[in-house]
mmCIF file of C-alpha atoms and ligand atoms in Angstrom:
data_model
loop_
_atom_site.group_PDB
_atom_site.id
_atom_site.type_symbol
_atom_site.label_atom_id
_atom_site.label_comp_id
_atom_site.label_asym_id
_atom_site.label_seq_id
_atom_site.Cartn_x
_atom_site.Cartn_y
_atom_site.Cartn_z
ATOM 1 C CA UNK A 1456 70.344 104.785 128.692
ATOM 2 C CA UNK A 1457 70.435 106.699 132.038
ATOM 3 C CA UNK A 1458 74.196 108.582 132.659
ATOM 4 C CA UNK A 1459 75.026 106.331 134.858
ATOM 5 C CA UNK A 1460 74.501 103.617 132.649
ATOM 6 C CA UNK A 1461 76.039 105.329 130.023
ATOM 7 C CA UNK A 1462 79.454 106.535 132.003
ATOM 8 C CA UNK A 1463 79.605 102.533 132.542
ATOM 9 C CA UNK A 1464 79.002 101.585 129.304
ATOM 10 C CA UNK A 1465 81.864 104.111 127.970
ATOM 11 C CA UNK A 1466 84.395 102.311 130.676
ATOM 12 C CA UNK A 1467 83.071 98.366 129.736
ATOM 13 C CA UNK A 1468 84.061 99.431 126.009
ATOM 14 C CA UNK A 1469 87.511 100.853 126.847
ATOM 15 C CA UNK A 1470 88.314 97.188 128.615
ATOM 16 C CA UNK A 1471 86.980 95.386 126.008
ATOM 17 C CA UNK A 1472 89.211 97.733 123.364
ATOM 18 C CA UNK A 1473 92.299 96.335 125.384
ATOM 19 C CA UNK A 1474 91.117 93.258 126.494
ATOM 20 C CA UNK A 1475 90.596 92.286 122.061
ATOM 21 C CA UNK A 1476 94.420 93.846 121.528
ATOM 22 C CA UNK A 1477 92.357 96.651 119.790
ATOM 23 C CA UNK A 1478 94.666 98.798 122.515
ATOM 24 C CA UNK A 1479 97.184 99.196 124.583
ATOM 25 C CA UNK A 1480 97.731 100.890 127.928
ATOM 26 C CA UNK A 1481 96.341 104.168 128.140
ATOM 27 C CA UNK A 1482 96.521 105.304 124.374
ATOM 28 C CA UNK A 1483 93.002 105.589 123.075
ATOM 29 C CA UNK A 1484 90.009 107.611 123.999
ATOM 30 C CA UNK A 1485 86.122 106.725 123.174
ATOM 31 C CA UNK A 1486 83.098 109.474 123.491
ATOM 32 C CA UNK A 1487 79.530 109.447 123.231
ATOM 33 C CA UNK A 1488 77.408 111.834 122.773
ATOM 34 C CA UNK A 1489 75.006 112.815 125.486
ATOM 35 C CA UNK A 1490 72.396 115.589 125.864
ATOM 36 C CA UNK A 1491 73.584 118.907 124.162
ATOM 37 C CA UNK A 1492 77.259 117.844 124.493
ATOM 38 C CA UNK A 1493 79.386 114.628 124.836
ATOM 39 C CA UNK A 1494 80.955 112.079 127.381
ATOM 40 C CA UNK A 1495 84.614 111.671 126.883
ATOM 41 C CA UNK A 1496 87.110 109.466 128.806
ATOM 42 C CA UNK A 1497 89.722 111.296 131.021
ATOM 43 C CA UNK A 1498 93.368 111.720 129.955
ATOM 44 C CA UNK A 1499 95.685 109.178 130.384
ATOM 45 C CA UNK A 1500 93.808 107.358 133.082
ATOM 46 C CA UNK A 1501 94.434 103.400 132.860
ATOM 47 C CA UNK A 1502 91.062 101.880 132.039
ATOM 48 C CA UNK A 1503 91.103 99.618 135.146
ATOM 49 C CA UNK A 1504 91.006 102.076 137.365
ATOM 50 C CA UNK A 1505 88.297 103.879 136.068
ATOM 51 C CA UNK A 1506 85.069 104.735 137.623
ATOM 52 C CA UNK A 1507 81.744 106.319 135.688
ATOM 53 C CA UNK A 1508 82.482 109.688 137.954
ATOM 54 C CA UNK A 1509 85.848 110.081 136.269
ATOM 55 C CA UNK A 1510 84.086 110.125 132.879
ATOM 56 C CA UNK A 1511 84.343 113.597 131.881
ATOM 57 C CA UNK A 1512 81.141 115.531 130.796
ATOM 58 C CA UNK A 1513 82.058 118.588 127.651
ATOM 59 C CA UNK A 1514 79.470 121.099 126.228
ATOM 60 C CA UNK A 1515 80.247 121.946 122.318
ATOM 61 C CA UNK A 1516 81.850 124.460 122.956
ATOM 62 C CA UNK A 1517 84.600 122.663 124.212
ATOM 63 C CA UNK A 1518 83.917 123.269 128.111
ATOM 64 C CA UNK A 1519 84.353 120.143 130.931
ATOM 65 C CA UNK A 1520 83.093 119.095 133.608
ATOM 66 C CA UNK A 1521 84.722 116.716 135.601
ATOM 67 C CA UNK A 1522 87.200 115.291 138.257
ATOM 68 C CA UNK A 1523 89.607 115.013 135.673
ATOM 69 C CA UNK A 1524 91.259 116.847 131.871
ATOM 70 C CA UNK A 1525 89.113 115.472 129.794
ATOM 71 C CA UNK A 1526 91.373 113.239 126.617
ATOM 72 C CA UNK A 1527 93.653 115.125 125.163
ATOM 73 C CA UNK A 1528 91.925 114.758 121.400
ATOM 74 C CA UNK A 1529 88.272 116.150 122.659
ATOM 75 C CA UNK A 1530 88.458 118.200 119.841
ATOM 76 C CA UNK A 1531 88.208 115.305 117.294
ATOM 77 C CA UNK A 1532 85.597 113.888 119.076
ATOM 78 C CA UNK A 1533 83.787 116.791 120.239
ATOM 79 C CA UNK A 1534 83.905 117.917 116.049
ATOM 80 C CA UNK A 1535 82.929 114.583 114.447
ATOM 81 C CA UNK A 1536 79.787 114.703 116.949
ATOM 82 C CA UNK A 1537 79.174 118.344 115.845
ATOM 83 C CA UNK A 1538 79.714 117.995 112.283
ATOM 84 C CA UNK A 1539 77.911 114.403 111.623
ATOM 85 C CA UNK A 1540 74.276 114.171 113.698
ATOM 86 C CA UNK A 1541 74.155 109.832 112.401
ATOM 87 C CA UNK A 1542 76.937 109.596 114.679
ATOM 88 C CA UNK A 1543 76.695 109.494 118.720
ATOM 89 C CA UNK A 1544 79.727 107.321 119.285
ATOM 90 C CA UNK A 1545 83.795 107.913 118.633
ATOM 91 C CA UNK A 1546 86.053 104.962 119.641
ATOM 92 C CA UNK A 1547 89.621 105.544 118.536
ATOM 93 C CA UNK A 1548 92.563 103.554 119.197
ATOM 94 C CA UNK A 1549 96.437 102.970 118.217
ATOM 95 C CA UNK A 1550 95.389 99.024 116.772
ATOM 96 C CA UNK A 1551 98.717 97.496 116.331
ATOM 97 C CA UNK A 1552 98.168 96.652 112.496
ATOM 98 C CA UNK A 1553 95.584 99.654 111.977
ATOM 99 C CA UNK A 1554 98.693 101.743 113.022
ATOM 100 C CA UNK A 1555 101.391 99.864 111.089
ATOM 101 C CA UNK A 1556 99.826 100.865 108.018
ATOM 102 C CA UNK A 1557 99.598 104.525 109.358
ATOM 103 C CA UNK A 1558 102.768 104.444 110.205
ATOM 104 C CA UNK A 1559 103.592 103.915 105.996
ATOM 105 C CA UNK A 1560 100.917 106.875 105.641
ATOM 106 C CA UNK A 1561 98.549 103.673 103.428
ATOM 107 C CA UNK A 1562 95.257 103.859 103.221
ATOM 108 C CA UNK A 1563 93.220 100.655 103.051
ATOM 109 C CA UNK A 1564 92.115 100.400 99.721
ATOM 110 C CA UNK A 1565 89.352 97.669 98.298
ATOM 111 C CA UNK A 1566 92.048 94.471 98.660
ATOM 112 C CA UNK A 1567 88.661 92.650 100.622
ATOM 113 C CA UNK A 1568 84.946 93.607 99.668
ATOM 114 C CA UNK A 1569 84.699 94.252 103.480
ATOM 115 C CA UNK A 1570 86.174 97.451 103.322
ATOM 116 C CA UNK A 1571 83.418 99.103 102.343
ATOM 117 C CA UNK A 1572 81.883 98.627 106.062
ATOM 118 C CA UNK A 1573 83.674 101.706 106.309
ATOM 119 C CA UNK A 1574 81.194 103.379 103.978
ATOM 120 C CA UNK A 1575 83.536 103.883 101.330
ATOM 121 C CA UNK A 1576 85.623 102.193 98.682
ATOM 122 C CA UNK A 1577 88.969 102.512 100.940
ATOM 123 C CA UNK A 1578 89.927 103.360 104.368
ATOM 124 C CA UNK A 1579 91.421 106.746 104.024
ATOM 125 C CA UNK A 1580 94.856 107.968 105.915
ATOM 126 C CA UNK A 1581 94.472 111.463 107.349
ATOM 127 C CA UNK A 1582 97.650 113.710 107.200
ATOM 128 C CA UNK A 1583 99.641 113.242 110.603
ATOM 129 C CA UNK A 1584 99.320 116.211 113.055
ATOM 130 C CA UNK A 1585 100.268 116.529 116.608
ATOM 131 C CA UNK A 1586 97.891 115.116 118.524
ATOM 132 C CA UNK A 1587 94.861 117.309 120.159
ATOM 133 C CA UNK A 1588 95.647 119.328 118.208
ATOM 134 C CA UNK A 1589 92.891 121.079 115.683
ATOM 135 C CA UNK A 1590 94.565 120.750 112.695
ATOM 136 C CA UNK A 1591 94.439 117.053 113.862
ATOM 137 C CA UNK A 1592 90.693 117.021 113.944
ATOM 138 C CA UNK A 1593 90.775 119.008 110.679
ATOM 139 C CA UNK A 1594 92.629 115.910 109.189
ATOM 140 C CA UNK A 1595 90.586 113.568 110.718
ATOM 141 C CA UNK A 1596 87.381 115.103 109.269
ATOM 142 C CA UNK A 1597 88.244 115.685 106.148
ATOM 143 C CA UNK A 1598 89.267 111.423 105.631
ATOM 144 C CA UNK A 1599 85.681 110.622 107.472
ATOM 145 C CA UNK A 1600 83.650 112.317 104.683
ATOM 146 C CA UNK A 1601 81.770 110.211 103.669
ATOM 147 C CA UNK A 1602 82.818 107.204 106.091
ATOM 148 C CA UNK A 1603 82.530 105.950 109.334
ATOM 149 C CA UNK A 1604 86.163 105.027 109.554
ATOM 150 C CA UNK A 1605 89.724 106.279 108.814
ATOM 151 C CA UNK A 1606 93.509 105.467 109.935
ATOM 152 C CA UNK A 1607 95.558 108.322 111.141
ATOM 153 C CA UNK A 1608 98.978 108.978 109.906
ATOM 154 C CA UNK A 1609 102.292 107.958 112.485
ATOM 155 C CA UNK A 1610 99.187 107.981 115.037
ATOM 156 C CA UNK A 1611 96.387 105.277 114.806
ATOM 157 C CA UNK A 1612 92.906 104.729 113.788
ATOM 158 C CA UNK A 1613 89.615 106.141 114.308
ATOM 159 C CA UNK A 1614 86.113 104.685 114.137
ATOM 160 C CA UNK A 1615 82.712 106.011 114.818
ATOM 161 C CA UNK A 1616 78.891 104.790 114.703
ATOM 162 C CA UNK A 1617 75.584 105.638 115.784
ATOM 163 C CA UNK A 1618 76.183 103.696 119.170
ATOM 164 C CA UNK A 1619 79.437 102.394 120.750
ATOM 165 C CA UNK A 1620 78.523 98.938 120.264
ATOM 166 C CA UNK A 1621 78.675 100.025 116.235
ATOM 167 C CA UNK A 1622 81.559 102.210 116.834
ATOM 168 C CA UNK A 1623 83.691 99.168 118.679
ATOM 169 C CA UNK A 1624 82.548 96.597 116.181
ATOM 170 C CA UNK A 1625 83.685 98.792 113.314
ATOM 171 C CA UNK A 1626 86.598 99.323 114.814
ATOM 172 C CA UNK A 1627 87.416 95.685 115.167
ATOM 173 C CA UNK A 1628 86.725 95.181 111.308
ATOM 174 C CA UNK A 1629 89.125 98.051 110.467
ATOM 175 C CA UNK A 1630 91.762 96.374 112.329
ATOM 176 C CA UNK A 1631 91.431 92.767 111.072
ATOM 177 C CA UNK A 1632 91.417 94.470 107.655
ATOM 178 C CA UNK A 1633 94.427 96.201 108.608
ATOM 179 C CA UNK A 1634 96.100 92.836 109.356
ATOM 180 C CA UNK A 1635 94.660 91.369 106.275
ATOM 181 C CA UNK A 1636 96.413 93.802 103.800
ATOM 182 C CA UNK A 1637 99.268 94.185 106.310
ATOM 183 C CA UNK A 1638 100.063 89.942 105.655
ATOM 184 C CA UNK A 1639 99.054 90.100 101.988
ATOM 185 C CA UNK A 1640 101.945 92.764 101.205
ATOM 186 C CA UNK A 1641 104.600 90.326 102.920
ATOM 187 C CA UNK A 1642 103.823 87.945 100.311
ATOM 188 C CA UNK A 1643 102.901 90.388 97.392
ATOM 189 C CA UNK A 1644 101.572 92.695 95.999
ATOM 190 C CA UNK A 1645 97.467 92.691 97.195
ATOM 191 C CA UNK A 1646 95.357 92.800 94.124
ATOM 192 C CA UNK A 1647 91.851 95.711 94.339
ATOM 193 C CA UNK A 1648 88.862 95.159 93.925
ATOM 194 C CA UNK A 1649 87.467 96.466 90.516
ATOM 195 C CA UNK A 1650 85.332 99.821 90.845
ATOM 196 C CA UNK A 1651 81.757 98.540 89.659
ATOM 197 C CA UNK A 1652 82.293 95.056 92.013
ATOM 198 C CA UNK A 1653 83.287 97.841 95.378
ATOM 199 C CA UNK A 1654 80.444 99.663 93.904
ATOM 200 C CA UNK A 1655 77.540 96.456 93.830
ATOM 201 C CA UNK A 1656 79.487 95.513 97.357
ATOM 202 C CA UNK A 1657 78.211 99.638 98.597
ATOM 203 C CA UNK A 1658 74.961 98.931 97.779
ATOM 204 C CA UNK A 1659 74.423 95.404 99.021
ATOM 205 C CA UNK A 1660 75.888 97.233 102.480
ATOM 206 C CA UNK A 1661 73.311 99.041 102.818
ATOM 207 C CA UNK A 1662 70.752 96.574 104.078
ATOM 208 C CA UNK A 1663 74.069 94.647 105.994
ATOM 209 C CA UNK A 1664 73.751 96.389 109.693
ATOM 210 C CA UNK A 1665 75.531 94.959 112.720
ATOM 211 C CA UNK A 1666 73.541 94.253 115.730
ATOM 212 C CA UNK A 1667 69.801 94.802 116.087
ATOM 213 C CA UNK A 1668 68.610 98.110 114.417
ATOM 214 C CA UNK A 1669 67.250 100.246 116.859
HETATM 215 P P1 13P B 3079 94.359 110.590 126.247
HETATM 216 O O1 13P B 3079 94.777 109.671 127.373
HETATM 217 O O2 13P B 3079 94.570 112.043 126.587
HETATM 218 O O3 13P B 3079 92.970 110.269 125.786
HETATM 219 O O4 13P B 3079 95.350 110.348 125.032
HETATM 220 C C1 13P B 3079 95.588 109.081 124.497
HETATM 221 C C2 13P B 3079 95.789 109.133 123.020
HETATM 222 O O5 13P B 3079 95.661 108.118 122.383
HETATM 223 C C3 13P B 3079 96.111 110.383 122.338
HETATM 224 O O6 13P B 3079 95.997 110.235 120.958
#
């Protein structure tokens, strides 16, 4: 995909995060990553108003170029691009029940076989830290070892892929998790998965890939 195309693509995805209820508003920021650095929405811009120009371009090293301040958390999405090459895509969001459970500091933990889209046999909870800050992307890395997803404590979630198509649909699934478990511990307490079922569940994963495999 051309920039253009790509700028475009970045903005389609941050309408179609608020347009699903994945979002609200202006919280939320999505990146891809493009040539030797990343594309990162501008700060608190409303996502109706935004054109592919105002899609800020940022070199590793944490320099932009743009009309605009690039999102205030570049530096979670400018270090989960640098530290994991099978990802090019960041979408990350303050989902209403994604967040609820963040707000309790709870990880996700095997309650529905489909957690392990994530990669993993929960959803982790990073520590809270102020936001953009880098002891916030510190958190944030550590809970995505070894996963493509993770909720952020008092904050909201995060979810990343290999395109933003993955990154969004992930994102989605974390969510309606997150409102799965959310429900099931008004009524009770949820029940987990056992280990060696999460761990057949892994490996059957591995051959389940959304969208057409590029
Ligand atoms: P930005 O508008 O700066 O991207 O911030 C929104 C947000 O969600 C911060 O966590």
């Amino acid at each position: 995909m051309n920039e253009h195309n790509l700028r475009s693509h970045i903005i389609k995805t941050c309408l179609a995060m608020n347009a699903s209820g994945l979002n609200q508003g202006t919280a939320g920021n999505i990146s891809v990553r493009f040539g030797d650095g990343l594309l990162i929405t501008p700060s608190a811009m409303p996502y109706g108003e935004m054109q592919p120009e105002d899609i800020v371009y940022m070199a590793m090293d944490g320099c932009a170029k743009g009309l605009h301040n690039p999102s205030s958390e570049w530096r979670f999405h400018r270090d989960i691009l640098a530290a994991r090459p099978e990802i090019n895509a960041v979408v990350h969001t303050h989902a209403m029940h994604a967040t609820m459970l963040a707000l309790l500091e709870k990880p996700i933990p095997a309650v529905h076989y489909m957690v392990a889209v994530a990669g993993g046999k929960d959803i982790r909870c990073c520590p809270y830290a102020t936001f953009g800050t880098q002891a916030l992307s510190e958190h944030v890395l550590e809970a995505l070892e070894g996963r493509f997803a993770c909720l952020m404590a008092h904050h909201g979630m995060i979810a990343c892929g290999a395109d933003l198509g993955k990154a969004l649909w992930l994102a989605t699934e974390v969510e309606t998790l997150a409102q799965q478990y959310w429900g099931a511990l008004q009524i009770g307490t949820p029940i987990i998965l056992p280990d060696a079922e999460v761990d057949r569940v892994l490996e059957k994963m591995k051959s389940y890939k959304y969208g057409r495999e590029s």
